[in-house]
mmCIF file of C-alpha atoms and ligand atoms in Angstrom:
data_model
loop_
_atom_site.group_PDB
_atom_site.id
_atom_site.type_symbol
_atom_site.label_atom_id
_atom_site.label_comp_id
_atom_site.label_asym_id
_atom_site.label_seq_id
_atom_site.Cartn_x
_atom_site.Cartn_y
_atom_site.Cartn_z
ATOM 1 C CA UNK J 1 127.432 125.103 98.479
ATOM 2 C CA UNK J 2 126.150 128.496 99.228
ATOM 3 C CA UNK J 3 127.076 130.590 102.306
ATOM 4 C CA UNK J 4 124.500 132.707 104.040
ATOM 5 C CA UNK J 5 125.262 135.427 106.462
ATOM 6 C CA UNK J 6 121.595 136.333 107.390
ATOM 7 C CA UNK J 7 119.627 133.995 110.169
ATOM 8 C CA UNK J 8 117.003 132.086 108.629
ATOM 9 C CA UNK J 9 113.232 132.087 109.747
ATOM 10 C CA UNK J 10 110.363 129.462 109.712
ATOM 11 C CA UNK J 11 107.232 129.224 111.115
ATOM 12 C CA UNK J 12 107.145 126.709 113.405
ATOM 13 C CA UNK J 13 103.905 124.496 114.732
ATOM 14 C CA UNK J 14 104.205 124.092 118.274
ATOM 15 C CA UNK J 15 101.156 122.324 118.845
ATOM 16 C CA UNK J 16 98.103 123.754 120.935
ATOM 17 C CA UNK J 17 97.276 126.367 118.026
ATOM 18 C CA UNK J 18 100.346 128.195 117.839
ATOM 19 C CA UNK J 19 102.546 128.982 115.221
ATOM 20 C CA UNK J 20 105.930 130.628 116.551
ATOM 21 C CA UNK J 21 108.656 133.195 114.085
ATOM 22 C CA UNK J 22 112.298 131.199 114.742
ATOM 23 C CA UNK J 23 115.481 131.082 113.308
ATOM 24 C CA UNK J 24 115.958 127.969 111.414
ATOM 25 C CA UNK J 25 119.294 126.506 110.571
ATOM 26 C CA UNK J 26 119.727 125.455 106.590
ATOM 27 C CA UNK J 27 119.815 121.921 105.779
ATOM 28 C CA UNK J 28 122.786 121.489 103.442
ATOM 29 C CA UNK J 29 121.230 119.445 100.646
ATOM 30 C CA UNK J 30 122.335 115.921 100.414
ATOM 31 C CA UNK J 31 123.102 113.485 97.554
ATOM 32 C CA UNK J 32 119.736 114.136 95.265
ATOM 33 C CA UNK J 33 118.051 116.737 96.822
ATOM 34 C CA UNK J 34 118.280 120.560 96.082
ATOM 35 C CA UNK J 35 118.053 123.421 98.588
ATOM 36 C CA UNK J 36 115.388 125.953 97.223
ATOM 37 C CA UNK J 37 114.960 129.880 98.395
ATOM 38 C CA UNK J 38 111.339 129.574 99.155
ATOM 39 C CA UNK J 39 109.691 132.479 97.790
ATOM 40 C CA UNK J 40 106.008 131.656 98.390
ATOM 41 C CA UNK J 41 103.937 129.478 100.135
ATOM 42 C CA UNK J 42 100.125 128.675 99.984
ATOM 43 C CA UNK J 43 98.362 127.675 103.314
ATOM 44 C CA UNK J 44 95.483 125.288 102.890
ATOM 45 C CA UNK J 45 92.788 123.179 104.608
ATOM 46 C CA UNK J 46 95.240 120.656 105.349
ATOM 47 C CA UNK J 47 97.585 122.965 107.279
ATOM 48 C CA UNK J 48 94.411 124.486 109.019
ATOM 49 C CA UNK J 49 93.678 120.924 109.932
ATOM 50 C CA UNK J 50 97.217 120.383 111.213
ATOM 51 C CA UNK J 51 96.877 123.334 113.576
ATOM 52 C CA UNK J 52 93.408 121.977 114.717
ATOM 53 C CA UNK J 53 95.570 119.314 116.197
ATOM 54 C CA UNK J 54 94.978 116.576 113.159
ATOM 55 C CA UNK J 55 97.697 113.897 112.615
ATOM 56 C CA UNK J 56 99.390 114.838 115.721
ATOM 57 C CA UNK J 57 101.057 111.588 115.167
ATOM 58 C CA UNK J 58 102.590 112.221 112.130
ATOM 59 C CA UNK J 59 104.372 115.567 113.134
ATOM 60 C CA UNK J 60 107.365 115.944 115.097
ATOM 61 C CA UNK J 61 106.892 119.164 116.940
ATOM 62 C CA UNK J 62 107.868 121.581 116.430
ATOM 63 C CA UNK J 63 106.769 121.030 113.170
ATOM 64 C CA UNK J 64 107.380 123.663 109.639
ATOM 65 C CA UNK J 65 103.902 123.469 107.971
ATOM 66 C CA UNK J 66 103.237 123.996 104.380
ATOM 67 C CA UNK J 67 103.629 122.480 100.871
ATOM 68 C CA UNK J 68 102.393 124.945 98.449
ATOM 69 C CA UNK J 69 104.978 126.843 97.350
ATOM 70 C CA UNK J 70 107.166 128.313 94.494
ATOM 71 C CA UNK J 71 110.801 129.536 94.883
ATOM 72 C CA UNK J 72 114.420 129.359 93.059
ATOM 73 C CA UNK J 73 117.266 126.945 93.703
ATOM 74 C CA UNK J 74 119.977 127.897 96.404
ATOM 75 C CA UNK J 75 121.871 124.709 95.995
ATOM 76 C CA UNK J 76 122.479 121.326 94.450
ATOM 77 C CA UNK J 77 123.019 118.248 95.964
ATOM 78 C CA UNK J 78 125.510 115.622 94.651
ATOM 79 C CA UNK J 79 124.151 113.744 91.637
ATOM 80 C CA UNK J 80 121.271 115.903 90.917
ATOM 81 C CA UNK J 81 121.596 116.422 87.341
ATOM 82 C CA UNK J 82 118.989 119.061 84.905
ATOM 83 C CA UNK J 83 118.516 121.924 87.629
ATOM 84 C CA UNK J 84 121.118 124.288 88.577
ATOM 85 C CA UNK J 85 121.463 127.471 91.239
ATOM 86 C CA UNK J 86 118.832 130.082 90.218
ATOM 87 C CA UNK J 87 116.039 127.713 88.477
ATOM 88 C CA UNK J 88 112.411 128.470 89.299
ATOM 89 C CA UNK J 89 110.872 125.993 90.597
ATOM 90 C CA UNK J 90 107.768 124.431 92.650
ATOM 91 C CA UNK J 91 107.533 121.152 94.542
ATOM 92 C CA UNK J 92 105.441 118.101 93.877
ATOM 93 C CA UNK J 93 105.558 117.184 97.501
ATOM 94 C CA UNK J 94 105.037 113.490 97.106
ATOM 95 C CA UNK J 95 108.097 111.089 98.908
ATOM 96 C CA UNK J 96 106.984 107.603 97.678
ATOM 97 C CA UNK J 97 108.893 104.225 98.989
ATOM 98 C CA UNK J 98 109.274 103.152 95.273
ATOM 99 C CA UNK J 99 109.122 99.701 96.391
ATOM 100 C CA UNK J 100 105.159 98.936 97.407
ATOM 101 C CA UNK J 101 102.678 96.847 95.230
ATOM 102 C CA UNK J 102 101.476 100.661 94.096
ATOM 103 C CA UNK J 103 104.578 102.176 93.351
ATOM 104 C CA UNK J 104 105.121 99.055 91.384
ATOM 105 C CA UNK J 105 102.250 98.833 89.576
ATOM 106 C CA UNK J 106 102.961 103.012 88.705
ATOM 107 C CA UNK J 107 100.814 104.584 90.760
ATOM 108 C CA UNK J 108 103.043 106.096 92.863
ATOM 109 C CA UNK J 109 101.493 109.664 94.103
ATOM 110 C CA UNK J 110 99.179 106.573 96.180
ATOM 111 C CA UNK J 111 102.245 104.759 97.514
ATOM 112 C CA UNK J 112 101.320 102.796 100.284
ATOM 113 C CA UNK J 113 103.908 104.045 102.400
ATOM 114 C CA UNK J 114 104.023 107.900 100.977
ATOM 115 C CA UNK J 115 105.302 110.537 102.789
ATOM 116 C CA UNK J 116 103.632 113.914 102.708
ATOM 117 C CA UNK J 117 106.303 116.549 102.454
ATOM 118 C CA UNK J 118 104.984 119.138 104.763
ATOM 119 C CA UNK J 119 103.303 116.859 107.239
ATOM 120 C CA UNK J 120 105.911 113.602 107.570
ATOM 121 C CA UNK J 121 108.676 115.912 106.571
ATOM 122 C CA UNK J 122 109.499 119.814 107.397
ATOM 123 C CA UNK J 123 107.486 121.785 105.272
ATOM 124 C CA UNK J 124 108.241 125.155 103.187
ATOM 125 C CA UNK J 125 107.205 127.923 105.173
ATOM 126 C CA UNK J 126 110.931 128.588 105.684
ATOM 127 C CA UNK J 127 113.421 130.698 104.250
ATOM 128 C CA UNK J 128 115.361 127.760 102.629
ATOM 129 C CA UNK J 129 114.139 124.892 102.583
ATOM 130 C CA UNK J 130 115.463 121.327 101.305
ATOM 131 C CA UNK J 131 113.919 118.468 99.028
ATOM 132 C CA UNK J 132 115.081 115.637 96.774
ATOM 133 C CA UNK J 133 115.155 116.450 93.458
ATOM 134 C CA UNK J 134 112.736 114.162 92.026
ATOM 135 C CA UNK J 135 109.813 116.218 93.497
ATOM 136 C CA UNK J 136 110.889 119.166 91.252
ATOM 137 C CA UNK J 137 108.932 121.588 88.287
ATOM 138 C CA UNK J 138 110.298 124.052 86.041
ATOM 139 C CA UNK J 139 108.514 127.400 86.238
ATOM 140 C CA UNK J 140 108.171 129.205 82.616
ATOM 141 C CA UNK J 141 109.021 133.064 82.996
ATOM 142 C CA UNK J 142 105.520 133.644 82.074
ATOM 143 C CA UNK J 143 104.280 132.738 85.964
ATOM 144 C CA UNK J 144 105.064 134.884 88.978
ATOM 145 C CA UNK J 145 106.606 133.433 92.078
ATOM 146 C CA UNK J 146 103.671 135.008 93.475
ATOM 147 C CA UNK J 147 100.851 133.077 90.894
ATOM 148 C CA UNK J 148 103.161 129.557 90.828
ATOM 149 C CA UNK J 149 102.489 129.283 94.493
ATOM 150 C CA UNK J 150 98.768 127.855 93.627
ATOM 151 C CA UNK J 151 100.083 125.442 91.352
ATOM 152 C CA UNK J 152 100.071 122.997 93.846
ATOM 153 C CA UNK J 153 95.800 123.088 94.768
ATOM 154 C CA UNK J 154 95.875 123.242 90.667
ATOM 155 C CA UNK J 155 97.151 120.300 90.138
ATOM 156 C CA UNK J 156 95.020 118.997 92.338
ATOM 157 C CA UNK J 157 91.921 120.022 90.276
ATOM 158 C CA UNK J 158 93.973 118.921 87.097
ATOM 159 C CA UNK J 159 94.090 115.553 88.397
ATOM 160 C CA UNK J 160 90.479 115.180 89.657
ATOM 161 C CA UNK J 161 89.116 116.089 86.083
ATOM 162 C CA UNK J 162 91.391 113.855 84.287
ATOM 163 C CA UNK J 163 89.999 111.404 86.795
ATOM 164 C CA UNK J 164 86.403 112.527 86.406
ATOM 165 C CA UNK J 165 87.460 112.356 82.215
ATOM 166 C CA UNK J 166 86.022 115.411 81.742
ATOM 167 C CA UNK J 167 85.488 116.417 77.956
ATOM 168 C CA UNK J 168 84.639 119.605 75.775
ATOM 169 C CA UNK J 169 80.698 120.034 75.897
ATOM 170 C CA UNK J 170 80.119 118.233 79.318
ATOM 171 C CA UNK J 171 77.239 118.623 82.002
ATOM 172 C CA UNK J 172 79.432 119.072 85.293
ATOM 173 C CA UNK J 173 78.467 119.569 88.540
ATOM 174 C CA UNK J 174 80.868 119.908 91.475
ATOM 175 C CA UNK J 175 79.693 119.972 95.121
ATOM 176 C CA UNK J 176 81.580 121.967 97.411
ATOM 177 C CA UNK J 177 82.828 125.365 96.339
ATOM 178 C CA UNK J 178 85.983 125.896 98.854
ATOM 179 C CA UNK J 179 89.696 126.462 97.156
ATOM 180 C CA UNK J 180 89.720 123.015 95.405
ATOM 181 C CA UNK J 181 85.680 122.861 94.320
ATOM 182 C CA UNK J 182 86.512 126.522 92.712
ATOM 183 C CA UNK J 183 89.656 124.945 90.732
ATOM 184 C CA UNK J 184 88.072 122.111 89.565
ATOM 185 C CA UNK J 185 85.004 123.908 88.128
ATOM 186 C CA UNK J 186 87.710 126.319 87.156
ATOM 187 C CA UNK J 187 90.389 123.488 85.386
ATOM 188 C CA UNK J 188 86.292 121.725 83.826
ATOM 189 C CA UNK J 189 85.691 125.319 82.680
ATOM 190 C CA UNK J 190 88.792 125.559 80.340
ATOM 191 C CA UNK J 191 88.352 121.960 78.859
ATOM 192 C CA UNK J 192 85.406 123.414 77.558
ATOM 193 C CA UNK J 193 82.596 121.840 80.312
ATOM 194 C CA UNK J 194 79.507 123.051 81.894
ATOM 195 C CA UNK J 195 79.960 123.713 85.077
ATOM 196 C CA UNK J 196 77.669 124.368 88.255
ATOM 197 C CA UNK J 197 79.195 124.209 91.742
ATOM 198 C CA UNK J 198 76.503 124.043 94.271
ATOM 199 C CA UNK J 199 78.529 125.607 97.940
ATOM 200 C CA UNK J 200 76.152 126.322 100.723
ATOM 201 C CA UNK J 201 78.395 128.614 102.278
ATOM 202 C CA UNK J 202 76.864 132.672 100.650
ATOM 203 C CA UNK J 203 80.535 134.349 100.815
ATOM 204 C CA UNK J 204 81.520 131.234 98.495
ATOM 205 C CA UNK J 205 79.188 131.316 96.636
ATOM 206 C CA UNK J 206 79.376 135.199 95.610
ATOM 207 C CA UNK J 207 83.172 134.526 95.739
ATOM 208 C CA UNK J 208 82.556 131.408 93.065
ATOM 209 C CA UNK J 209 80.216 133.820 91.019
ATOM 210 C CA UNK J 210 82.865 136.351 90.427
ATOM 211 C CA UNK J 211 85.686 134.155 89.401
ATOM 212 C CA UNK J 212 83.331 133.572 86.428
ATOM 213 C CA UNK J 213 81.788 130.200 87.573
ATOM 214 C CA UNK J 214 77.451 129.711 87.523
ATOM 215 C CA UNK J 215 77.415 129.079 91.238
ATOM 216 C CA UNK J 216 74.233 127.962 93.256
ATOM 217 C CA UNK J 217 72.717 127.444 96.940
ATOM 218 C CA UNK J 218 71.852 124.083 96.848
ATOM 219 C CA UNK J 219 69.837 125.381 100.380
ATOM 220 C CA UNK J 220 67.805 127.938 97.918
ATOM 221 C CA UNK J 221 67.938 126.070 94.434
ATOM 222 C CA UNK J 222 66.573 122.666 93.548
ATOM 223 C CA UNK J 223 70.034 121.295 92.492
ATOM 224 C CA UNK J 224 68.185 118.347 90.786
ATOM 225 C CA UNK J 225 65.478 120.553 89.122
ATOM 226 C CA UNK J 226 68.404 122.628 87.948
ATOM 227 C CA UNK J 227 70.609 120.154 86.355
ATOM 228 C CA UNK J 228 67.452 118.431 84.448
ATOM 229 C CA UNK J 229 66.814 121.789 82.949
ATOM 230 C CA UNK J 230 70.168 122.446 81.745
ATOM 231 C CA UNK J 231 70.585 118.974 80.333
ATOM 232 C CA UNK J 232 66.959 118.166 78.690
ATOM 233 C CA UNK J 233 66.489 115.800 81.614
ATOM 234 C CA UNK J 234 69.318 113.866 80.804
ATOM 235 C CA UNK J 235 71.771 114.375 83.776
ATOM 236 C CA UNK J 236 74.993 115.455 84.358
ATOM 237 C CA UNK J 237 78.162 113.911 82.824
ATOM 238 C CA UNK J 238 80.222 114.244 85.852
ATOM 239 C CA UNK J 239 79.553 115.228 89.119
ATOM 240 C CA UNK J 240 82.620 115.836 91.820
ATOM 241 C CA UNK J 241 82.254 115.717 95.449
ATOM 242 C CA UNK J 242 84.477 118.081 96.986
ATOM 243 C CA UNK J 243 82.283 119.281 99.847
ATOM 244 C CA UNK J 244 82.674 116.272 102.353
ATOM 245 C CA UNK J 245 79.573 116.247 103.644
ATOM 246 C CA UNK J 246 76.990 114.085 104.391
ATOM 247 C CA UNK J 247 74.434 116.288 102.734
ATOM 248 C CA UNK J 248 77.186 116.445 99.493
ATOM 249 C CA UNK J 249 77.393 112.291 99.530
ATOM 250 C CA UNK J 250 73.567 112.498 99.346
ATOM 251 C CA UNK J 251 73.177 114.577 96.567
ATOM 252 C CA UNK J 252 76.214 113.615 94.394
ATOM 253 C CA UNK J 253 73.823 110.305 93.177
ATOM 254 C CA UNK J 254 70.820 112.347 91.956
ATOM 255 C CA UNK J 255 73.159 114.324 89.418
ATOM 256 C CA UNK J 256 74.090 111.862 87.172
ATOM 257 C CA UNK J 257 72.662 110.868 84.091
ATOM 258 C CA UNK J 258 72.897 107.357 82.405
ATOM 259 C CA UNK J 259 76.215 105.969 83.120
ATOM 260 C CA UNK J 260 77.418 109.114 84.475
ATOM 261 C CA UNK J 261 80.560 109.377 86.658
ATOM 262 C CA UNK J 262 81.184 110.446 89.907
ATOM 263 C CA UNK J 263 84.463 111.562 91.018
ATOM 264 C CA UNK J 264 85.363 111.507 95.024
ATOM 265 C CA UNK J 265 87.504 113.734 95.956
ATOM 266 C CA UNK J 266 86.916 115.379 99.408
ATOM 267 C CA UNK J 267 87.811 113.587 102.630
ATOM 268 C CA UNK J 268 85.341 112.218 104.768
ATOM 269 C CA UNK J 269 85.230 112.143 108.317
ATOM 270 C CA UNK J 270 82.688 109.693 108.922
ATOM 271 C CA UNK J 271 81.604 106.886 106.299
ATOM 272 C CA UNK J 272 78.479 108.608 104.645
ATOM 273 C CA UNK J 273 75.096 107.295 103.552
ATOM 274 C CA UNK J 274 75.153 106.625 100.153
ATOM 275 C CA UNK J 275 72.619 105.611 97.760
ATOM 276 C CA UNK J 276 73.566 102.688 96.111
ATOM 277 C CA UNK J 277 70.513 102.122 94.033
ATOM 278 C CA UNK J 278 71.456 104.637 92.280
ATOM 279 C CA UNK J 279 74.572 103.090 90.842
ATOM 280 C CA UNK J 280 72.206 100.194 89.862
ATOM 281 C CA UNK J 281 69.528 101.839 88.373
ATOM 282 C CA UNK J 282 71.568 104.403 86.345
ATOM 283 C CA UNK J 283 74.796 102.091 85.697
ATOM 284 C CA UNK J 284 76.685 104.782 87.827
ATOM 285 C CA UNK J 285 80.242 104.777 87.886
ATOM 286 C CA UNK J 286 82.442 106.182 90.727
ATOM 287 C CA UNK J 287 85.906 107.146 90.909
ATOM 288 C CA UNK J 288 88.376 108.440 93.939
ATOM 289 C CA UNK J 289 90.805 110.904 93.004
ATOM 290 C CA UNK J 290 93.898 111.494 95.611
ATOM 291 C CA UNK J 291 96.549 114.293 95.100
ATOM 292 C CA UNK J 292 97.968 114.283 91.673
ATOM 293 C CA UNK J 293 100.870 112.662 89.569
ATOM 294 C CA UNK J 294 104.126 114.121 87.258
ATOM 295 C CA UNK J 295 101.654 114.693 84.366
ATOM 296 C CA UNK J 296 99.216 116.682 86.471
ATOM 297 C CA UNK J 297 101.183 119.319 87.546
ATOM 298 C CA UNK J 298 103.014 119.804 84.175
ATOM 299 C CA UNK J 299 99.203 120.501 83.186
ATOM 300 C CA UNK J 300 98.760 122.968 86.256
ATOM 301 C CA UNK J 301 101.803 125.015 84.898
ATOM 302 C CA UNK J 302 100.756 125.225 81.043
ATOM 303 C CA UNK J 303 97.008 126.097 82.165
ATOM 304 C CA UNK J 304 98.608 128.639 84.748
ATOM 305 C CA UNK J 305 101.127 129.777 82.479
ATOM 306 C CA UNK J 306 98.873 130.392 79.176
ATOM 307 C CA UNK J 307 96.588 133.007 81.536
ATOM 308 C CA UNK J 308 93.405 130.952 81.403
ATOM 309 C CA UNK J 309 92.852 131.067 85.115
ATOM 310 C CA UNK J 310 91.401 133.853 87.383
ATOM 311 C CA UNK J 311 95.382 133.652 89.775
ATOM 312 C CA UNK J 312 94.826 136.979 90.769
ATOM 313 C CA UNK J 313 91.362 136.862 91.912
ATOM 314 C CA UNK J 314 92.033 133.649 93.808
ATOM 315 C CA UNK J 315 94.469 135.147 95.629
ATOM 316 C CA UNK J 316 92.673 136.572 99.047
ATOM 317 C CA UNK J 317 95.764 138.234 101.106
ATOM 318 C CA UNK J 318 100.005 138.154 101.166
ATOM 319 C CA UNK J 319 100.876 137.719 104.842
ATOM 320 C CA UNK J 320 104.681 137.829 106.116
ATOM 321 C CA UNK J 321 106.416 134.653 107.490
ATOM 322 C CA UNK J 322 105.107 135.879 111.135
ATOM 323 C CA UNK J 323 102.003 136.011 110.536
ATOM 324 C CA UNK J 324 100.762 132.614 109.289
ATOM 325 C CA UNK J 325 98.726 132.162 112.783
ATOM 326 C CA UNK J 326 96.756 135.333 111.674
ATOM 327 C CA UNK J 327 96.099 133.697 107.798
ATOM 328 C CA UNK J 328 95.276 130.133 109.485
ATOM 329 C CA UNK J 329 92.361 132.312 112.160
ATOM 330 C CA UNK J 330 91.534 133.962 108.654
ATOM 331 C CA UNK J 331 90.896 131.005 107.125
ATOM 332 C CA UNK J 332 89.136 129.423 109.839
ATOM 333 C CA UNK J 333 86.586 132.345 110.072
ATOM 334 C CA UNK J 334 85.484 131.237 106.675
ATOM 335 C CA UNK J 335 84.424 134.071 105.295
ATOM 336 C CA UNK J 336 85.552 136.175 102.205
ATOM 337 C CA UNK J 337 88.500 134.088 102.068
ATOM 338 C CA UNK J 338 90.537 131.725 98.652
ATOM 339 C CA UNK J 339 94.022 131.478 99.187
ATOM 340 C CA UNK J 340 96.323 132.849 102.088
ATOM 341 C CA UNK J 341 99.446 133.225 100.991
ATOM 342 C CA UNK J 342 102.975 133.561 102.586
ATOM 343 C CA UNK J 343 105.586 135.353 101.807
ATOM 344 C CA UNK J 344 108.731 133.829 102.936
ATOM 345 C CA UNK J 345 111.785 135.643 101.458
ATOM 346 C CA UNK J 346 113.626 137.371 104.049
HETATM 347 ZN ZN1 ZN H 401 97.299 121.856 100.174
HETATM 348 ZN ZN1 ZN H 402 105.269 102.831 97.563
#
């Protein structure tokens, strides 16, 4: 067990849209959990949605936001055996029961009783920070601290196209071009796809454009008309929904061709209007695709690892563990902005 000396900080939710700098007492790790020096932490819609006051009743305030995050191991609890003091590390931040008809059946990461680490459970935008051991990755020394942080929203996108079985040579279309609709047309793009991401929102769409991805206006461009061309009428092999939106749930059934598949991935608020006929008359299939399992994020860190993403680029600003109020207003001005990140070594 380690010793610290210097007071530990976190950035704590207090509800009401405020985020307040503490000190944070260390939570020894217990039997089969590991205590991790959080080095960086990614903020994301999710947290922005937390501070908008969404599942208030899952958070005990004052509640420590954030589950994107890379660091190294302060500490091991009892029983944890193939990590050690010093390992780099990021967090699959999945807490299934284990016990439920899908944990059973293997489909954990959809537990019917899992627990978001980060939203049921203190999250990582703390100095230390404590998890069991089965949520754990091994970083290779090829990835930065700095660059593993995104491996999280990665595997995200790694799991969606595995969903979406996206292949070398395929027509893809994904709807929505915010941090996840940019990684999956990102992960599509190095499995050798097609890709056009249709984001109504200009800034994303220049921002899209010079990550290297053929981003459109679907307000300007006759998304339709577009996809026919590139495909000799045929339609697209996959098309994601990432977007959400009413006018995304409309469109994501004219993309298809022939048997096509479309993958859901974007939370809806409301039930959407969707156009069923279109499943009929094409033989449409559709797929949801929630979070991500073991095997996705192991793909996050090769892809990550072997250079073949734009990291850098999708990286918007570094902001100190007092400032995460400031990165959650810049994210909710929407402009210019990918990824906030957080830097919380003290
Ligand atoms: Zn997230
Ligand atoms: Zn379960």
């Amino acid at each position: 067990m380690e010793t610290t000396t210097a007071v530990l900080h976190a950035a704590f939710f207090e509800g009401n849209q405020t985020m307040r700098l503490g000190p944070c007492a260390p939570v020894e790790p217990a039997a089969g959990q590991v205590q991790i020096r959080v080095s960086y932490c990614g903020l994301c819609g999710t947290d922005l949605h937390l501070f908008h006051g969404a599942m208030a009743h899952r958070l005990r305030l004052p509640h420590v936001m954030g589950h994107e995050m890379s660091g190294t191991i302060a500490a091991v609890g009892a029983g944890v055996e193939g990590w050690r003091e010093g390992d780099r590390v990021t967090v699959r931040p999945l807490d299934p029961c284990g016990n439920c008809p899908a944990c059973r059946a293997g489909h954990s990461h959809i537990c019917h009783n899992l627990k978001f680490i980060g939203i049921d459970t203190p999250g990582a935008l703390q100095g230390l920070w404590t998890v069991p051991a089965h949520t754990l990755h091994r970083l290779p020394d090829a990835l930065s601290l700095r660059q593993a942080a995104l491996i999280e929203p990665i595997a995200v996108a790694c799991h969606d196209v595995r969903m979406g079985e996206v292949e070398a040579g395929h027509a893809v279309v994904v709807i929505g071009g915010g941090p996840i609709g940019v990684l999956v047309a990102l992960v599509a793009q190095a499995r050798g796809a097609r890709v056009v991401l249709a984001e109504v929102n200009q800034f994303r769409v220049e921002l899209a454009r010079g990550l290297g991805i053929d981003a459109v206006n679907p307000m300007e461009t006759d998304l339709p008309g577009l996809i026919g061309e590139r495909t000799a009428g045929t339609g697209a092999d996959v098309v994601f929904e990432v977007s959400g939106s009413a006018a995304g749930a409309e469109m994501m059934t004219k993309l298809p061709r022939t048997r096509g598949r479309i993958v859901a991935v974007a939370i809806f608020a409301e039930p959407p209007k969707v156009d069923l006929f279109r499943f009929f008359w094409r033989e449409l299939k559709l797929t949801g695709a929630r979070v991500y399992e073991e095997q996705d994020f192991e793909a996050a860190i090769r892809l990550a690892a072997a250079g073949g993403l734009p990291l850098e680029k999708l990286i918007t600003t570094v902001v100190p563990l007092g400032k995460v109020e400031e990165g959650l207003r810049l994210m909710e001005r929407g402009g210019e902005v990918m990824k906030v990140l957080v830097s919380c070594a003290e």
